[in-house]
Coordinates of N, CA and C in Angstrom, one line a residue:
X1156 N 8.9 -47.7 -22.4 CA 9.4 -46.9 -21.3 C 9.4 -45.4 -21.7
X1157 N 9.8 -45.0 -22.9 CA 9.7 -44.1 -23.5 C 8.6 -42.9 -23.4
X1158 N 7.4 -44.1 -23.8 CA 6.4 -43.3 -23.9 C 5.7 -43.3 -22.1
X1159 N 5.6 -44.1 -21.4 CA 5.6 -43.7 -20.0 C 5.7 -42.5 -19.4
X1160 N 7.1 -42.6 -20.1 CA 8.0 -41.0 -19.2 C 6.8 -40.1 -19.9
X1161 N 7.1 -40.2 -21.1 CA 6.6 -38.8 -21.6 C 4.9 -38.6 -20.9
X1162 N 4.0 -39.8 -20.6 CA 3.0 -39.2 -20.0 C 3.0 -39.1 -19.0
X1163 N 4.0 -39.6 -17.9 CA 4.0 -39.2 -16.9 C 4.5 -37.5 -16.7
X1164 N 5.6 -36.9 -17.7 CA 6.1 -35.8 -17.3 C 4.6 -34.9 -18.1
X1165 N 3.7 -35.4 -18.5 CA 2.6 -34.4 -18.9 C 2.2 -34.5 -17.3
X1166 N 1.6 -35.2 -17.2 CA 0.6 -34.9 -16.0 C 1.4 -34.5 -15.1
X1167 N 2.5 -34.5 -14.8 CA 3.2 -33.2 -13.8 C 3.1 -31.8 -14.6
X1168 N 3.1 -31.8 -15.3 CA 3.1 -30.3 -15.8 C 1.8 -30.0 -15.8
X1169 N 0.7 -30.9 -16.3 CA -1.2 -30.7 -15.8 C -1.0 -30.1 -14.2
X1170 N -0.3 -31.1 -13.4 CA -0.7 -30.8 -11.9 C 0.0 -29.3 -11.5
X1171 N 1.3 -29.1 -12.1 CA 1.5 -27.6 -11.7 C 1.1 -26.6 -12.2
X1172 N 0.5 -26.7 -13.6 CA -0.4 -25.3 -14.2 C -1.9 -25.4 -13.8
X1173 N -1.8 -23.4 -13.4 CA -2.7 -23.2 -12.9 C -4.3 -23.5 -13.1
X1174 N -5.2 -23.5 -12.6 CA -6.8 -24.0 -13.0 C -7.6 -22.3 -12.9
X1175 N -8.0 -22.3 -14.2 CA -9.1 -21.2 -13.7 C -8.7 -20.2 -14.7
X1176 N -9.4 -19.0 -14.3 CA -8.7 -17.5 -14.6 C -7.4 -17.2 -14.0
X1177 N -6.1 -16.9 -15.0 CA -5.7 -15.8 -14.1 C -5.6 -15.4 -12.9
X1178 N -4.9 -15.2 -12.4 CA -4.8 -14.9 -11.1 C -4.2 -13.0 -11.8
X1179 N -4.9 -12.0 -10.6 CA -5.3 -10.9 -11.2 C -3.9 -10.4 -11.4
X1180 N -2.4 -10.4 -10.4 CA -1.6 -10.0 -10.6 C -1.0 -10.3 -12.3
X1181 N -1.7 -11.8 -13.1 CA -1.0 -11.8 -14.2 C -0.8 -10.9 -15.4
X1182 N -2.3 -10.2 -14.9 CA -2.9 -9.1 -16.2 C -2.5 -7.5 -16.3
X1183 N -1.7 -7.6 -15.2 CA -0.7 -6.4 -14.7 C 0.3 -5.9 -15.4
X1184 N 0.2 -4.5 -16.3 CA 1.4 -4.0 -16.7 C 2.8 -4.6 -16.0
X1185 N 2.7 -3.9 -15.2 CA 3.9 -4.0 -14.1 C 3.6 -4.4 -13.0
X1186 N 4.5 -5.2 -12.0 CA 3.8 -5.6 -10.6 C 5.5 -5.2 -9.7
X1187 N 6.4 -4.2 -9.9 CA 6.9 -3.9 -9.5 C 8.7 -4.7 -9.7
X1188 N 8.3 -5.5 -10.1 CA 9.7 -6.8 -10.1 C 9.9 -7.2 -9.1
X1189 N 8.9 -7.5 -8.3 CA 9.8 -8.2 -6.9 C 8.7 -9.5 -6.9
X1190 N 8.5 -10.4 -5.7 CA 7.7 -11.7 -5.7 C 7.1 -11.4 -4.9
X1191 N 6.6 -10.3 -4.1 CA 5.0 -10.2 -3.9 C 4.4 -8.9 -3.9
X1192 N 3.3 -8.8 -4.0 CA 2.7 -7.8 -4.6 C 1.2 -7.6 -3.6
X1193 N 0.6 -6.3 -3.5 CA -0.5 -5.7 -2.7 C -1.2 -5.3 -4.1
X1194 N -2.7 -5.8 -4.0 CA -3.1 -5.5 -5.0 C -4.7 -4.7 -4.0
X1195 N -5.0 -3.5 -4.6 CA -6.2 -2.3 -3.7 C -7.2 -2.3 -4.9
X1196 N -8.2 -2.7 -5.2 CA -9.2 -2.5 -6.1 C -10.5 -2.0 -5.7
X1197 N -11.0 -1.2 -6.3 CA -12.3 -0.8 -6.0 C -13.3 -0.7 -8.0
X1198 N -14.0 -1.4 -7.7 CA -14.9 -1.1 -9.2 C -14.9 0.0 -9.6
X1199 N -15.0 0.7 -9.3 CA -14.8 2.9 -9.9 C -14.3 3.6 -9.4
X1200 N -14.5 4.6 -10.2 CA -13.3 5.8 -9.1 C -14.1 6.2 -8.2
X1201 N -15.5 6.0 -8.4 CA -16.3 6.9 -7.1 C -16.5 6.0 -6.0
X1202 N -16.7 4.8 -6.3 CA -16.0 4.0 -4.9 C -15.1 4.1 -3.9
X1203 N -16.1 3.7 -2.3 CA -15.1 4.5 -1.3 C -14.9 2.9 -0.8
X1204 N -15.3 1.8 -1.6 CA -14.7 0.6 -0.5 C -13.9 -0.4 -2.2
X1205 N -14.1 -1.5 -1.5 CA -13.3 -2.4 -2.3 C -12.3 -3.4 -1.6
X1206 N -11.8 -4.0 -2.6 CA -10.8 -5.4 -1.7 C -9.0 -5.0 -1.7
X1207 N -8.5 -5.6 -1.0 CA -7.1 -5.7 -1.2 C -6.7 -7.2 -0.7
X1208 N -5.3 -7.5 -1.6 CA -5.0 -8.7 -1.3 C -3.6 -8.4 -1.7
X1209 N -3.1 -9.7 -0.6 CA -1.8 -9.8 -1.1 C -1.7 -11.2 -1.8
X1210 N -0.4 -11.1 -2.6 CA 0.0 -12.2 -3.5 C 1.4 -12.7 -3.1
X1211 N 1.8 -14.0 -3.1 CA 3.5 -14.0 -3.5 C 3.4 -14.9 -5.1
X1212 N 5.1 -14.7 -5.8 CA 5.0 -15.2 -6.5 C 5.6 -16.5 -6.4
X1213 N 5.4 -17.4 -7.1 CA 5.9 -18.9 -6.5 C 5.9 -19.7 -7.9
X1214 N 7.1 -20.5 -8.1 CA 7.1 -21.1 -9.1 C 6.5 -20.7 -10.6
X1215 N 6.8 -19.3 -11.2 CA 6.5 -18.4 -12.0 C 5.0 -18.4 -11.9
X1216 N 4.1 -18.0 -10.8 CA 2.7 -17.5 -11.4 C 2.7 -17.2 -9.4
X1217 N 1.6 -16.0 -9.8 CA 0.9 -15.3 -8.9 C -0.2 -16.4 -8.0
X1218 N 0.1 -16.3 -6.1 CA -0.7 -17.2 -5.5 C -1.4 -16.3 -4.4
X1219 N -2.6 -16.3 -4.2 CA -2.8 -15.1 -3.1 C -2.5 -15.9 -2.1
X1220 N -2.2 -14.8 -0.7 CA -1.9 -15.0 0.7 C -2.9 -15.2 1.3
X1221 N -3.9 -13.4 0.7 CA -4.9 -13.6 1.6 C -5.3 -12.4 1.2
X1222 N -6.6 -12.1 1.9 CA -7.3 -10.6 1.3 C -8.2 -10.3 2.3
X1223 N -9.1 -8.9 2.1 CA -9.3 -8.1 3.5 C -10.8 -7.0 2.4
X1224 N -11.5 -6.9 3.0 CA -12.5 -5.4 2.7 C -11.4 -4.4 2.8
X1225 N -11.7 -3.5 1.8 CA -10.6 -2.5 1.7 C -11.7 -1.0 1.7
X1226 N -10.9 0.2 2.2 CA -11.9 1.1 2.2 C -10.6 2.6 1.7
X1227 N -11.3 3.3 1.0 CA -10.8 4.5 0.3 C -10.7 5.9 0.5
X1228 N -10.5 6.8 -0.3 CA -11.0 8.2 -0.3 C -12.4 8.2 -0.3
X1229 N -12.3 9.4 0.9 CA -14.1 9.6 0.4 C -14.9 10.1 -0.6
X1230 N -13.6 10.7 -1.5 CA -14.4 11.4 -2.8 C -14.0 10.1 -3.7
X1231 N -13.3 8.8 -3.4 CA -13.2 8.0 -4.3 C -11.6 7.6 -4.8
X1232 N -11.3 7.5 -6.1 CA -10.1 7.0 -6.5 C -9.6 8.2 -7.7
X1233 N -8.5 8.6 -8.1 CA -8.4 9.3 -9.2 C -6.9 9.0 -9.7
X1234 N -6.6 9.4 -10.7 CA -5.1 9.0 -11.4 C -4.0 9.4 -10.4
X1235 N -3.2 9.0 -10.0 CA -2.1 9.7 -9.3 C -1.3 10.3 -9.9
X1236 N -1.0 10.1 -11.1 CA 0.2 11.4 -11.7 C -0.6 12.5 -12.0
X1237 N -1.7 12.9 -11.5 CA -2.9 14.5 -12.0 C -3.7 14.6 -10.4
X1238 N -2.7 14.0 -9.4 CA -3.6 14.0 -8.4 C -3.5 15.7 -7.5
X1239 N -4.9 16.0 -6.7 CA -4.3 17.1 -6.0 C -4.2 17.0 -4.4
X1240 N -3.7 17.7 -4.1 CA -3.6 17.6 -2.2 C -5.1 18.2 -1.5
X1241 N -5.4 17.7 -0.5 CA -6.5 17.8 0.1 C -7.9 17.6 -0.6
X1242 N -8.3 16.7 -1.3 CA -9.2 16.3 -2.6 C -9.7 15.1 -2.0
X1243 N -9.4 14.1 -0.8 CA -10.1 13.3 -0.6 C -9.9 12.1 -1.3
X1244 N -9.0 11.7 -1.9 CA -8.9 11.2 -3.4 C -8.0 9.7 -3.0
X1245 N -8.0 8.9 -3.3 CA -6.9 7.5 -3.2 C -6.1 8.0 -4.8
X1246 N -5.1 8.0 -4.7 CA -4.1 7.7 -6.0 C -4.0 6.6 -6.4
X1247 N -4.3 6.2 -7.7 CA -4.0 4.9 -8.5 C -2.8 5.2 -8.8
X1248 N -2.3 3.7 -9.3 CA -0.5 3.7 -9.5 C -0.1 2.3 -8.7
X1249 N 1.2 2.2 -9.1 CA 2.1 1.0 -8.7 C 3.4 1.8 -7.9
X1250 N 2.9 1.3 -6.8 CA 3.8 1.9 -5.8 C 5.2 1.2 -4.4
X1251 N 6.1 2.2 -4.4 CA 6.7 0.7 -3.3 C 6.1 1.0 -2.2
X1252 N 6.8 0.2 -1.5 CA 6.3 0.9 0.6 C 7.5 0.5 1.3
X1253 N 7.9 2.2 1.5 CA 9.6 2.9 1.9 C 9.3 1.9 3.2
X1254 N 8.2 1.8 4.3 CA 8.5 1.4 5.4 C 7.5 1.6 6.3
X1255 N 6.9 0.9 7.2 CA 5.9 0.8 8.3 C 6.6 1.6 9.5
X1256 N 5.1 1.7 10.1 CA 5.3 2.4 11.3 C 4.2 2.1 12.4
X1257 N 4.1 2.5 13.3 CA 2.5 2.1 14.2 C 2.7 2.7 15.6
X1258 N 1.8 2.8 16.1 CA 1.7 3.1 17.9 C 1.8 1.6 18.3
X1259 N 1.6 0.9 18.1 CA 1.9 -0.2 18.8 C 3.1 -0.7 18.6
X1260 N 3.5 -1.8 19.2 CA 5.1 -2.5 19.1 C 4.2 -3.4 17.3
X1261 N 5.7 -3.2 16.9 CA 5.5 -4.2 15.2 C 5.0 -5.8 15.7
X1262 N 4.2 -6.0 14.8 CA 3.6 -7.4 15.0 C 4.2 -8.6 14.7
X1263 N 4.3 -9.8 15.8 CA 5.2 -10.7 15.5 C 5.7 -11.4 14.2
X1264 N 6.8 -11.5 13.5 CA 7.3 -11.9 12.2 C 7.5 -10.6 11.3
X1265 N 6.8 -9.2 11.9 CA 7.6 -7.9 10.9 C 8.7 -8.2 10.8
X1266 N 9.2 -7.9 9.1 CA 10.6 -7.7 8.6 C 10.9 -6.8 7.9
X1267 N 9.7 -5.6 7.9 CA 9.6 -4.2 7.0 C 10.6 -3.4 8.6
X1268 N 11.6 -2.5 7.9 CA 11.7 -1.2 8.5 C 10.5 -0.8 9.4
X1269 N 10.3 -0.8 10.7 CA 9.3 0.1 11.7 C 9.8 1.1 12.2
X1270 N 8.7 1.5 12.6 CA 9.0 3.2 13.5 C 7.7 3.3 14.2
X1271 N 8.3 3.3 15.2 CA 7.2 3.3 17.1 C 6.8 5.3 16.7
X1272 N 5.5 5.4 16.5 CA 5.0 6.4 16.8 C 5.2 7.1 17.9
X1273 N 5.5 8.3 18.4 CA 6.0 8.9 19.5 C 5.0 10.2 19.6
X1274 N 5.3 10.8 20.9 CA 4.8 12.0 20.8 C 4.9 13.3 20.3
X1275 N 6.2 13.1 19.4 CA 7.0 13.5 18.8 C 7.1 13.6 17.3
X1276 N 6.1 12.2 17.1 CA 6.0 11.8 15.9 C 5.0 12.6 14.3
X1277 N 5.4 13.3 13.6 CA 4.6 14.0 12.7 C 4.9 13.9 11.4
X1278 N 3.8 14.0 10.3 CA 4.2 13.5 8.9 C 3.8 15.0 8.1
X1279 N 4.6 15.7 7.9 CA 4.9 17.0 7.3 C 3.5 17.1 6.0
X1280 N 2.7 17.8 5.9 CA 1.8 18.1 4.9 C 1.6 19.7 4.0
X1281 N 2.5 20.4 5.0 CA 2.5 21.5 4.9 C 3.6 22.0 3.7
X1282 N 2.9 22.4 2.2 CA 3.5 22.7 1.0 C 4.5 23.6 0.9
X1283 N 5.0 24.3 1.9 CA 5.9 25.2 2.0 C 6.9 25.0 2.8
X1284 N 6.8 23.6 3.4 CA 8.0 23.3 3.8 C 9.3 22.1 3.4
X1285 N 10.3 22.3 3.8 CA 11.5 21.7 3.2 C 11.7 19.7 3.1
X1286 N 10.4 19.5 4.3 CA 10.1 18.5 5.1 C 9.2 17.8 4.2
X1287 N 8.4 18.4 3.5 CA 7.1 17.7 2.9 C 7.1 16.4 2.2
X1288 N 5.6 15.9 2.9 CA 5.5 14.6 2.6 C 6.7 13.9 3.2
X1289 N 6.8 14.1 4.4 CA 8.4 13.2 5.3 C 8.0 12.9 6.7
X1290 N 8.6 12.0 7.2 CA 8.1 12.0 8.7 C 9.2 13.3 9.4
X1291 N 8.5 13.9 10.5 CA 9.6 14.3 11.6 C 9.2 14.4 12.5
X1292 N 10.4 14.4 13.0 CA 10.3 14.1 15.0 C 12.0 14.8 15.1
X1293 N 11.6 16.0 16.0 CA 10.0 16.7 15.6 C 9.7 17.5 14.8
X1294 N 8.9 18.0 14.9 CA 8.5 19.1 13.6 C 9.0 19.9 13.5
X1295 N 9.9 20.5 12.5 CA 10.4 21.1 11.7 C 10.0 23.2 11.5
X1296 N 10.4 23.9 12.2 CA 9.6 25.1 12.0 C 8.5 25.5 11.1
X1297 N 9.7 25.1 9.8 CA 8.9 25.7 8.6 C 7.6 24.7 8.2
X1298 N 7.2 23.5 9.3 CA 6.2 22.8 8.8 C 4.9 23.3 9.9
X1299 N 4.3 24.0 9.6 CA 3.1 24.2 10.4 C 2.2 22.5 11.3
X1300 N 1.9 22.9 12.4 CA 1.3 21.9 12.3 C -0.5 21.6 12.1
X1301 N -1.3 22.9 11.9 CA -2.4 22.6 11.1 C -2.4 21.7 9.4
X1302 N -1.3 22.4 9.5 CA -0.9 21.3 7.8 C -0.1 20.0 8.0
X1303 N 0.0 19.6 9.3 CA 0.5 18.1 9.0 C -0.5 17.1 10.1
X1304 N 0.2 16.6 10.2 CA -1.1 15.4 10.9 C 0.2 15.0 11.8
X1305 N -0.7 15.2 13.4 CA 0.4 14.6 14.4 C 0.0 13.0 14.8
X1306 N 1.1 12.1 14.3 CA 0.3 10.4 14.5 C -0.1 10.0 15.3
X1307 N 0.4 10.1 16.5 CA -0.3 9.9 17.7 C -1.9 9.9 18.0
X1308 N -2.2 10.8 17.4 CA -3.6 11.4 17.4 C -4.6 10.1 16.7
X1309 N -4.0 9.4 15.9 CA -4.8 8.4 14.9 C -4.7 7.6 15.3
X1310 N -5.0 7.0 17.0 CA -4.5 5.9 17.3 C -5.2 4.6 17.1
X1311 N -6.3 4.8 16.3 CA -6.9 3.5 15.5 C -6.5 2.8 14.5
X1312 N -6.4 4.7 13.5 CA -5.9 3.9 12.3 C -4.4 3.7 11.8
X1313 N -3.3 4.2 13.0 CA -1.9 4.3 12.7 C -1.7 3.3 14.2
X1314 N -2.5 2.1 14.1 CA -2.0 1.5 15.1 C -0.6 0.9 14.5
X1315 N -1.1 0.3 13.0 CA -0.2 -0.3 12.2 C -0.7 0.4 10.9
X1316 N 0.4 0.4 9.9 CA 0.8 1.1 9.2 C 1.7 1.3 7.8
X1317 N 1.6 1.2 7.0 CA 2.6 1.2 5.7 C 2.5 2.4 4.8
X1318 N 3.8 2.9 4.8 CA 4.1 3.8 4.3 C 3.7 3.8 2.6
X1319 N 2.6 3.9 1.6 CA 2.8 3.9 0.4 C 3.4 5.6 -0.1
X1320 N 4.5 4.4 -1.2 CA 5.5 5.6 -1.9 C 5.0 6.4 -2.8
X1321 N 3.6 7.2 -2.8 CA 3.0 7.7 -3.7 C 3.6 9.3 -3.5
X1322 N 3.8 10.0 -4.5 CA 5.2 11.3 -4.1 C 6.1 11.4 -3.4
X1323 N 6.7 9.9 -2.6 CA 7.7 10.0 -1.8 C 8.9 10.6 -2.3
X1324 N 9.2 9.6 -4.0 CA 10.7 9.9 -3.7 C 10.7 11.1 -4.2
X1325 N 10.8 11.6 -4.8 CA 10.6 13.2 -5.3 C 9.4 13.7 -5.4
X1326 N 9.5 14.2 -4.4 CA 7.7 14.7 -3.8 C 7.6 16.2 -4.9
X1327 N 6.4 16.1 -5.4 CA 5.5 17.4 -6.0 C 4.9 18.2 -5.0
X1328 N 5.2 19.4 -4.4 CA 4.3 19.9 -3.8 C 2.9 19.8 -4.6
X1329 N 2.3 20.3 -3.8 CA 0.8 20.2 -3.9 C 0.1 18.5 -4.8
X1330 N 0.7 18.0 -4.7 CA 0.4 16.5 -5.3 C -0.3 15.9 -4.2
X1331 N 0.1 15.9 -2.8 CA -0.4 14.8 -1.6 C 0.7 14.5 -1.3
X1332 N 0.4 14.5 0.2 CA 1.4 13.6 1.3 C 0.5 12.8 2.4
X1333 N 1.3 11.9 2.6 CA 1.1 11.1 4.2 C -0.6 10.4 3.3
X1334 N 0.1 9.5 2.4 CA -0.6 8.3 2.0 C -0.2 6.8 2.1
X1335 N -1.0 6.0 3.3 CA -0.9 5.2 3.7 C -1.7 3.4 3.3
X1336 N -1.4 2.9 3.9 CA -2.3 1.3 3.9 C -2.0 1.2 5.8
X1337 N -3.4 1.9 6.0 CA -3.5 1.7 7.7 C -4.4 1.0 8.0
X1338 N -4.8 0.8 9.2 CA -5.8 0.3 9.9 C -7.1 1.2 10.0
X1339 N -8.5 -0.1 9.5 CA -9.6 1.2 9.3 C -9.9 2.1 10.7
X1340 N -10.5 3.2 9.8 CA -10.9 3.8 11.1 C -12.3 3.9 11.2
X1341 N -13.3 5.2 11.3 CA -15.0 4.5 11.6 C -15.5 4.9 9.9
X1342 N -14.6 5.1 9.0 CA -15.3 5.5 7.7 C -14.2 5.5 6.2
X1343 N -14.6 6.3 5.5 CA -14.2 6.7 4.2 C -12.8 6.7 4.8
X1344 N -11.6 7.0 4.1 CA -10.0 7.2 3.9 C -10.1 8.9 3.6
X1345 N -8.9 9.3 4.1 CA -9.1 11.2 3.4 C -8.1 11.1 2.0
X1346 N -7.9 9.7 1.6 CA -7.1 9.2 0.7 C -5.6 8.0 0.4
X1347 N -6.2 7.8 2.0 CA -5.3 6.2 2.2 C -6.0 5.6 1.9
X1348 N -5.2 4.0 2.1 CA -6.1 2.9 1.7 C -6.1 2.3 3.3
X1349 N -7.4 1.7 3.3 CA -7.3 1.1 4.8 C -8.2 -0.3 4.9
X1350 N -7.9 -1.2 6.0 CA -7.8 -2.3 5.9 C -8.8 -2.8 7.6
X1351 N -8.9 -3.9 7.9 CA -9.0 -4.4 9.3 C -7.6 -4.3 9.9
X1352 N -7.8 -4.3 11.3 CA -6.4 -4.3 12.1 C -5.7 -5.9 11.6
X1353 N -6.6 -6.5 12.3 CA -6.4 -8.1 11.8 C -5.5 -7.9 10.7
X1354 N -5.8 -7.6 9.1 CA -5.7 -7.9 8.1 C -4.1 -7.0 8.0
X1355 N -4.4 -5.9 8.8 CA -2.9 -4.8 8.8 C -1.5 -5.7 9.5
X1356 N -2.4 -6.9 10.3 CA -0.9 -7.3 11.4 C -0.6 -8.5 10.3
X1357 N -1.9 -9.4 9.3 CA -1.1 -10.4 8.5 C -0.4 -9.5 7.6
X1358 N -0.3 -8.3 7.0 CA 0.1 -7.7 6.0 C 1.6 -7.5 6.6
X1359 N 2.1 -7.0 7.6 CA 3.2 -6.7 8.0 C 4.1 -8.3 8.5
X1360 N 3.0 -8.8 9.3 CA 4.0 -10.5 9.2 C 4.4 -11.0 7.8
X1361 N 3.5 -11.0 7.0 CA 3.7 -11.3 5.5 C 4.9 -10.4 4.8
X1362 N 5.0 -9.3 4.8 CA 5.9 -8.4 3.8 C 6.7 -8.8 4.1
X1363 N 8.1 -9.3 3.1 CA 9.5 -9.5 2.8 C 10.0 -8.6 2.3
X1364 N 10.9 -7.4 2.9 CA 11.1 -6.4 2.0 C 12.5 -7.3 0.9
X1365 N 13.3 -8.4 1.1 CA 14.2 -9.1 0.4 C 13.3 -9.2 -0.6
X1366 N 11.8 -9.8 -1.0 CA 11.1 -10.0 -1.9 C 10.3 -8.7 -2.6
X1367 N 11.0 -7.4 -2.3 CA 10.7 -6.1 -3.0 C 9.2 -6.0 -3.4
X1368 N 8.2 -6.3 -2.0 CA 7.1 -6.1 -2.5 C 6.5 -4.6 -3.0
X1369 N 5.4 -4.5 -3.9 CA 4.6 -3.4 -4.1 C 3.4 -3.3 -3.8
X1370 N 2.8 -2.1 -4.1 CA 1.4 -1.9 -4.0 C 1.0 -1.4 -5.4
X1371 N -0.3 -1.9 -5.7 CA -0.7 -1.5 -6.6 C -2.5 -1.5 -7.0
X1372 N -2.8 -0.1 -7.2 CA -4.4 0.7 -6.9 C -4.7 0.7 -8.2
X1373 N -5.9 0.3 -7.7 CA -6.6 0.7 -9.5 C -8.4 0.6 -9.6
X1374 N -8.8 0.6 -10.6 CA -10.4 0.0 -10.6 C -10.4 -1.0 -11.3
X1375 N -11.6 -1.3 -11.8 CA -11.7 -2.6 -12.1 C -11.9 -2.4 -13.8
X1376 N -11.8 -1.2 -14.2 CA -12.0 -0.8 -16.1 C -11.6 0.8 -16.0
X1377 N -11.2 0.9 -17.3 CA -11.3 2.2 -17.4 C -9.9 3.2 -17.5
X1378 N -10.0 4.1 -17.6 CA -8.6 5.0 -17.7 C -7.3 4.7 -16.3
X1379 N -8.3 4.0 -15.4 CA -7.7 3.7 -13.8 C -7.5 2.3 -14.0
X1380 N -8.1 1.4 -14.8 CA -8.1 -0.2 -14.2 C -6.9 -0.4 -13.8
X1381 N -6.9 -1.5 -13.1 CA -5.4 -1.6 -12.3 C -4.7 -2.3 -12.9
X1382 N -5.0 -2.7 -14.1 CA -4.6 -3.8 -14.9 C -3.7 -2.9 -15.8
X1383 N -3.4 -1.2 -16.0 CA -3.0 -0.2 -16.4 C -1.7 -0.1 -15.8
X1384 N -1.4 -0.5 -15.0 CA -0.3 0.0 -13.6 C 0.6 -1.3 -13.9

């Protein structure tokens, strides 16, 4: 009877450990401490496309949800703690996401924080003001609006929307503002990360902000691999 048990409790433990490689969140510095995770990869920094997926974690190992063509800065990927503003650039890093937003109504099963785009609606880029890198409604004197981006205007790619916390919480001037995971638009990112619409509405039905998800950018080797973050 003894020995029974004991082969029976192996082959449950065969059937719950994983098969294969790794699953990519495993090889991850950090994945933020929460149970799911956005992982944005592109093979180099000079890559303007690449994949993203999400993960949850489940019974201590990483399981994807699901994944999407992902598309970048047009000048590519570069470190985010040496990044500069207006460069074209996606920031690598492990980052949270304060909160979605969209012109459309939030997609059925959102449980992220939203905010309905308005006409009103503007995300401050302008380095001299008190505002930067913040949303407001409305704009703020001291924020010009050639230096911010009014959302309304993006109504492809801010149909839907995630706020990534790259300079959020203590924003660096001149570092970058109003970097996102939006919906693609006809090309390159000016330094969001962007997705299919499709892929933007499972991303928002999917996020549990109780499960403290993150994002996390990288390449696939190198001073950037995402496996760094």
């Amino acid at each position: 009877m003894r020995l029974a048990a004991a082969v029976l409790a192996s082959a449950s433990l065969l059937t719950l450990a994983p098969s294969g490689p790794p699953a990519l969140p495993e090889l991850l510095a950090d994945t933020g401490g929460g149970s799911q995770l956005i992982t944005a990869q592109a093979s180099r920094t000079s890559s303007t496309t690449g994949t993203v997926t999400w993960w949850n974690r489940r019974h201590g190992h990483w399981v994807k949800a699901g994944s999407a063509a992902a598309r970048f800065g047009a000048k590519g990927l570069t470190e985010g703690r040496s990044r500069k503003q207006s460069t074209n650039t996606t920031p690598t890093g492990l980052y949270g996401l304060p909160f979605a937003f969209g012109i459309k109504t939030a997609p059925k099963g959102t449980r992220a924080p939203y905010r309905r785009v308005h006409k009103g609606s503007w995300w401050c880029q302008d380095n001299g003001s008190r505002s930067y890198n913040r949303w407001t409604e409305p704009r703020p004197a001291d924020c010009r609006a050639k230096e911010s981006e009014h959302l309304i205007s993006y109504r492809t790619q801010y149909a839907y929307a995630f706020v990534i916390g790259f300079n959020y919480r203590r924003p660096v001037h001149g570092r970058g503002a109003g970097i996102f995971l939006h919906v693609n638009g006809k090309g390159a990112t000016a330094g969001c990360v962007s997705v299919p619409a499709a892929a933007m509405r499972r991303i928002l039905a999917w996020a549990d902000p109780a499960r403290k998800p993150h994002l996390v950018i990288g390449t696939r080797s190198g001073p950037t691999a995402i496996i760094r973050y």
